[in-house]
Coordinates of C-alpha atoms and ligand atoms in Angstrom, one line a residue:
X7 CA 149.6 155.0 105.3
X8 CA 145.9 154.9 105.8
X9 CA 143.8 157.8 106.7
X10 CA 140.8 157.0 108.9
X11 CA 138.0 159.8 109.1
X12 CA 135.5 159.4 111.8
X13 CA 132.4 160.6 110.4
X14 CA 130.0 159.3 112.8
X15 CA 130.9 158.5 116.3
X16 CA 127.6 158.0 118.1
X17 CA 125.1 155.1 118.0
X18 CA 121.3 154.4 118.0
X19 CA 120.4 157.8 117.4
X20 CA 122.1 160.9 116.3
X21 CA 122.9 163.5 119.2
X22 CA 124.0 167.2 119.3
X23 CA 127.4 165.9 119.3
X24 CA 127.5 162.6 117.6
X25 CA 126.1 161.4 114.2
X26 CA 125.4 157.7 113.3
X27 CA 128.1 155.5 112.5
X28 CA 130.0 156.1 109.4
X29 CA 134.2 155.5 109.0
X30 CA 135.8 156.4 105.8
X31 CA 139.3 155.1 105.2
X32 CA 141.4 156.4 102.5
X33 CA 144.6 155.3 101.0
X34 CA 146.5 156.4 97.6
X35 CA 144.2 155.3 95.1
X36 CA 141.6 153.6 97.4
X37 CA 138.6 154.7 99.8
X38 CA 136.2 152.6 101.6
X39 CA 133.2 153.5 103.7
X40 CA 132.4 151.5 106.7
X41 CA 128.5 151.7 108.0
X42 CA 126.4 154.4 106.5
X43 CA 124.1 155.8 109.1
X44 CA 121.3 158.1 108.2
X45 CA 122.8 161.3 106.9
X46 CA 126.2 160.2 106.1
X47 CA 126.0 161.7 102.7
X48 CA 125.6 165.2 104.2
X49 CA 128.7 164.7 106.3
X50 CA 130.8 164.0 103.2
X51 CA 129.4 166.9 101.3
X52 CA 129.6 169.3 104.6
X53 CA 133.3 168.5 104.9
X54 CA 134.3 168.5 101.0
X55 CA 134.9 164.7 101.0
X56 CA 133.8 162.8 97.8
X57 CA 131.6 159.8 98.2
X58 CA 131.3 159.4 94.4
X59 CA 134.7 157.9 94.0
X60 CA 134.2 155.2 96.8
X61 CA 135.7 151.9 95.9
X62 CA 134.0 149.7 98.8
X63 CA 131.3 150.2 101.2
X64 CA 131.0 147.6 104.0
X65 CA 128.0 147.5 106.1
X66 CA 128.4 145.5 109.7
X67 CA 124.7 144.7 110.2
X68 CA 121.3 145.6 109.3
X69 CA 120.1 147.9 112.3
X70 CA 119.0 151.1 111.0
X71 CA 121.5 153.4 112.7
X72 CA 124.3 151.5 110.4
X73 CA 122.5 151.2 107.1
X74 CA 119.7 154.1 106.8
X75 CA 122.1 156.3 104.6
X76 CA 123.0 153.9 102.2
X77 CA 120.2 154.3 99.8
X78 CA 120.4 158.1 99.6
X79 CA 124.0 157.9 99.3
X80 CA 124.0 155.3 96.3
X81 CA 121.2 157.3 94.7
X82 CA 123.3 160.6 94.6
X83 CA 126.1 158.4 92.9
X84 CA 123.8 157.7 90.2
X85 CA 122.8 161.5 90.0
X86 CA 126.5 162.2 89.9
X87 CA 126.7 160.0 86.9
X88 CA 129.0 157.4 88.6
X89 CA 130.2 154.7 85.9
X90 CA 132.6 152.6 87.8
X91 CA 131.4 149.5 89.7
X92 CA 130.7 149.6 93.2
X93 CA 131.7 147.1 95.7
X94 CA 129.7 146.1 98.5
X95 CA 130.1 143.9 101.4
X96 CA 127.7 143.1 104.1
X97 CA 125.1 141.0 105.8
X98 CA 122.9 138.5 103.5
X99 CA 119.8 140.6 103.5
X100 CA 121.7 143.9 102.3
X101 CA 121.1 143.0 98.8
X102 CA 117.5 142.4 99.1
X103 CA 117.1 145.6 101.3
X104 CA 118.9 147.7 98.4
X105 CA 116.9 146.4 95.6
X106 CA 113.5 146.6 97.2
X107 CA 114.4 150.2 98.2
X108 CA 115.3 151.0 94.8
X109 CA 112.4 149.6 93.1
X110 CA 110.1 151.5 95.4
X111 CA 111.8 154.7 95.0
X112 CA 112.0 154.2 91.3
X113 CA 115.8 154.3 90.9
X114 CA 117.8 151.9 88.7
X115 CA 121.7 152.4 89.4
X116 CA 123.4 152.7 85.9
X117 CA 126.7 151.2 87.5
X118 CA 127.2 147.8 88.7
X119 CA 126.6 147.0 92.4
X120 CA 129.2 143.9 93.1
X121 CA 128.3 142.2 96.1
X122 CA 131.7 140.3 97.3
X123 CA 132.8 138.5 100.4
X124 CA 136.4 139.8 100.1
X125 CA 138.1 143.0 98.7
X126 CA 141.8 142.9 97.0
X127 CA 143.2 145.6 95.1
X128 CA 145.1 149.0 95.1
X129 CA 147.6 147.3 97.8
X130 CA 144.7 146.7 100.1
X131 CA 142.9 143.7 101.3
X132 CA 139.6 143.9 103.2
X133 CA 138.2 140.9 105.0
X134 CA 135.2 140.2 107.2
X135 CA 134.8 138.5 110.5
X136 CA 131.6 137.4 112.4
X137 CA 131.0 139.7 115.8
X138 CA 128.8 139.0 118.7
X139 CA 125.6 141.5 118.5
X140 CA 121.9 140.7 118.9
X141 CA 121.6 140.3 114.9
X142 CA 123.8 138.8 112.4
X143 CA 126.8 141.2 112.3
X144 CA 130.3 141.2 110.9
X145 CA 133.4 143.4 111.6
X146 CA 136.0 144.3 108.9
X147 CA 139.8 143.9 108.6
X148 CA 141.3 146.5 106.4
X149 CA 145.1 145.5 105.8
X150 CA 148.0 146.9 103.4
X151 CA 149.7 144.4 101.6
X152 CA 153.4 143.6 102.6
X153 CA 155.7 146.5 101.8
X154 CA 158.9 145.5 99.9
X155 CA 161.7 147.8 99.9
X156 CA 165.4 147.7 98.7
X157 CA 168.1 147.2 101.1
X158 CA 169.9 150.3 99.7
X159 CA 172.7 150.4 102.1
X160 CA 173.7 146.7 101.2
X161 CA 173.4 147.3 97.5
X162 CA 175.5 150.6 97.7
X163 CA 178.0 148.5 99.6
X164 CA 178.4 146.4 96.5
X165 CA 178.2 148.9 94.2
X166 CA 175.0 148.2 92.6
X167 CA 173.2 151.2 91.2
X168 CA 172.0 150.3 88.0
X169 CA 168.3 151.1 88.1
X170 CA 167.3 148.3 85.9
X171 CA 169.0 145.8 88.1
X172 CA 167.4 147.5 91.3
X173 CA 164.0 147.0 89.8
X174 CA 164.3 143.6 88.9
X175 CA 165.6 142.9 92.3
X176 CA 162.7 144.9 93.8
X177 CA 160.3 142.8 91.6
X178 CA 161.5 139.4 93.1
X179 CA 164.1 138.5 90.5
X180 CA 167.7 137.0 91.1
X181 CA 169.9 139.0 88.7
X182 CA 173.4 138.2 87.4
X183 CA 175.5 141.5 87.9
X184 CA 179.1 141.7 87.0
X185 CA 179.6 138.1 87.1
X186 CA 178.0 137.4 90.4
X187 CA 174.3 136.3 91.1
X188 CA 172.4 138.8 93.4
X189 CA 169.6 136.5 95.2
X190 CA 166.8 139.0 95.5
X191 CA 165.8 138.1 99.1
X192 CA 169.2 139.1 100.2
X193 CA 168.7 142.8 99.2
X194 CA 165.0 143.5 99.8
X195 CA 163.4 144.3 103.3
X196 CA 159.9 143.4 103.9
X197 CA 157.5 145.1 106.3
X198 CA 154.2 144.0 106.9
X199 CA 151.4 146.7 106.1
X200 CA 149.1 148.4 108.5
X201 CA 146.0 147.0 109.8
X202 CA 142.8 148.6 110.7
X203 CA 140.1 146.8 112.3
X204 CA 136.3 147.9 112.9
X205 CA 133.9 146.0 114.8
X206 CA 130.5 147.6 114.5
X207 CA 128.0 146.6 117.2
X208 CA 129.3 143.8 119.5
X209 CA 130.0 142.4 122.9
X210 CA 133.4 141.6 123.7
X211 CA 134.1 138.7 121.3
X212 CA 137.0 136.1 120.9
X213 CA 136.8 136.6 116.9
X214 CA 137.7 140.3 117.4
X215 CA 140.9 139.4 119.6
X216 CA 142.1 137.0 116.7
X217 CA 141.0 139.7 114.2
X218 CA 142.7 142.4 115.7
X219 CA 146.1 140.7 116.6
X220 CA 148.8 143.4 116.3
X221 CA 146.4 145.9 114.6
X222 CA 147.6 149.5 114.3
X223 CA 144.2 150.8 115.1
X224 CA 140.9 149.0 116.7
X225 CA 137.8 150.7 116.2
X226 CA 135.5 148.9 118.9
X227 CA 132.1 149.3 120.1
X228 CA 132.2 151.3 123.5
X229 CA 128.3 152.1 123.8
X230 CA 128.3 152.4 127.6
X231 CA 130.6 153.3 130.5
X232 CA 129.5 150.7 132.7
X233 CA 125.9 149.3 132.2
X234 CA 124.5 145.8 132.7
X235 CA 122.4 146.7 129.6
X236 CA 125.5 146.3 127.2
X237 CA 124.7 142.6 127.6
X238 CA 121.0 142.9 126.8
X239 CA 121.5 144.9 123.6
X240 CA 124.7 143.4 122.3
X241 CA 127.2 146.2 122.9
X242 CA 130.3 146.5 124.9
X243 CA 131.2 148.8 127.9
X244 CA 134.5 150.8 127.6
X245 CA 136.5 148.6 129.9
X246 CA 135.3 145.3 127.8
X247 CA 136.6 147.2 124.7
X248 CA 139.8 147.9 126.3
X249 CA 140.3 144.5 127.4
X250 CA 140.0 143.3 124.0
X251 CA 142.4 145.9 123.1
X252 CA 144.7 144.7 125.4
X253 CA 144.5 141.1 124.5
X254 CA 145.0 141.7 121.0
X255 CA 147.9 144.0 121.6
X256 CA 146.7 146.7 119.1
X257 CA 148.8 150.0 118.9
X258 CA 145.7 152.3 119.3
X259 CA 142.2 151.8 120.6
X260 CA 139.3 154.1 119.2
X261 CA 136.4 154.0 121.3
X262 CA 132.9 154.4 119.2
X263 CA 129.2 154.1 119.0
X264 CA 129.0 156.4 122.1
X265 CA 125.6 156.6 123.6
X266 CA 124.1 160.1 123.8
X267 CA 123.8 159.5 127.6
X268 CA 127.5 160.6 127.7
X269 CA 128.2 164.3 126.6
X270 CA 131.5 164.4 128.1
X271 CA 134.2 161.8 126.7
X272 CA 136.5 161.9 129.8
X273 CA 135.1 159.3 132.2
X274 CA 135.1 157.0 129.1
X275 CA 138.8 157.6 128.1
X276 CA 139.8 157.3 132.1
X277 CA 137.9 154.0 132.4
X278 CA 139.4 152.5 129.4
X279 CA 142.7 153.8 130.4
X280 CA 142.6 151.7 133.6
X281 CA 142.9 148.7 131.6
X282 CA 144.5 149.7 128.1
X283 CA 146.7 153.1 127.9
X284 CA 146.9 153.8 124.1
X285 CA 143.1 154.7 123.9
X286 CA 141.1 157.6 122.1
X287 CA 137.8 158.9 121.9
X288 CA 137.4 160.5 118.5
X289 CA 135.1 163.3 117.8
X290 CA 133.1 163.5 114.5
X291 CA 135.0 164.4 111.5
X292 CA 138.2 163.9 113.3
X293 CA 140.9 161.8 111.5
X294 CA 143.8 159.5 112.5
X295 CA 146.7 158.7 110.0
X296 CA 147.7 155.0 110.4
X297 CA 151.3 154.5 109.5
Ligands
ZN1055 ZN1 124.4 150.5 116.3
ZN1056 ZN1 123.3 147.3 116.2

């Protein structure tokens, strides 16, 4: 199960109702933050969430509302004496931005910053895909590895209950048991892991449809209700986000990066529902469990 925390669901500038973009995704033994708007570390502290143990930070693009909280967050990790390396994914200039800021604010991290293109570990894989904004930008696909379970009913039916045999079958070995060969693939059930996709700021984009195919959750830019300026500023209207969700057959669409001009969520939800029924508009600090 992946737990997705919506730490900041606004965009552009903070409003009374919504903070700047930040999404925490946790799974047993793993946590990642996607985007880090100004003030994100306060949100962690306020709600008793840990930022010092993050395994990965993914930044979608270099607009201030998505990245200006990162310097402070990393500097605080240093003050909390973090030792383990921090994996970072993001646009090319992110590294330059971070090191220039550290230099000017007299901070030298004592832990390693690993700038990577893809993350794999703890049963999770994180990949990027190019999105369609006014500046270079990338979205993220967070996917659980395939789950392998024993077909217990089938094994019971042939009287196998030796844990050593079961362990080998689950590990992908063929086993000789009481004179017969048990082919492991006959006794395991494979289930694909859950997939969560976050777009960052984007126009409706073919790449997002491909990246989000059958995802459990798509978190999509939905800055405007129905504004031509979505095109000018490289954002999406809610109906466009809903169309992408429909084309990619996701299980649930979460509208985000909501403009401060919409204090009431209902008109946006209704507009999206006309196109795609399984839609939600999360408030800050709500969460969704993705099975
Ligand atoms: Zn933005
Ligand atoms: Zn932007």
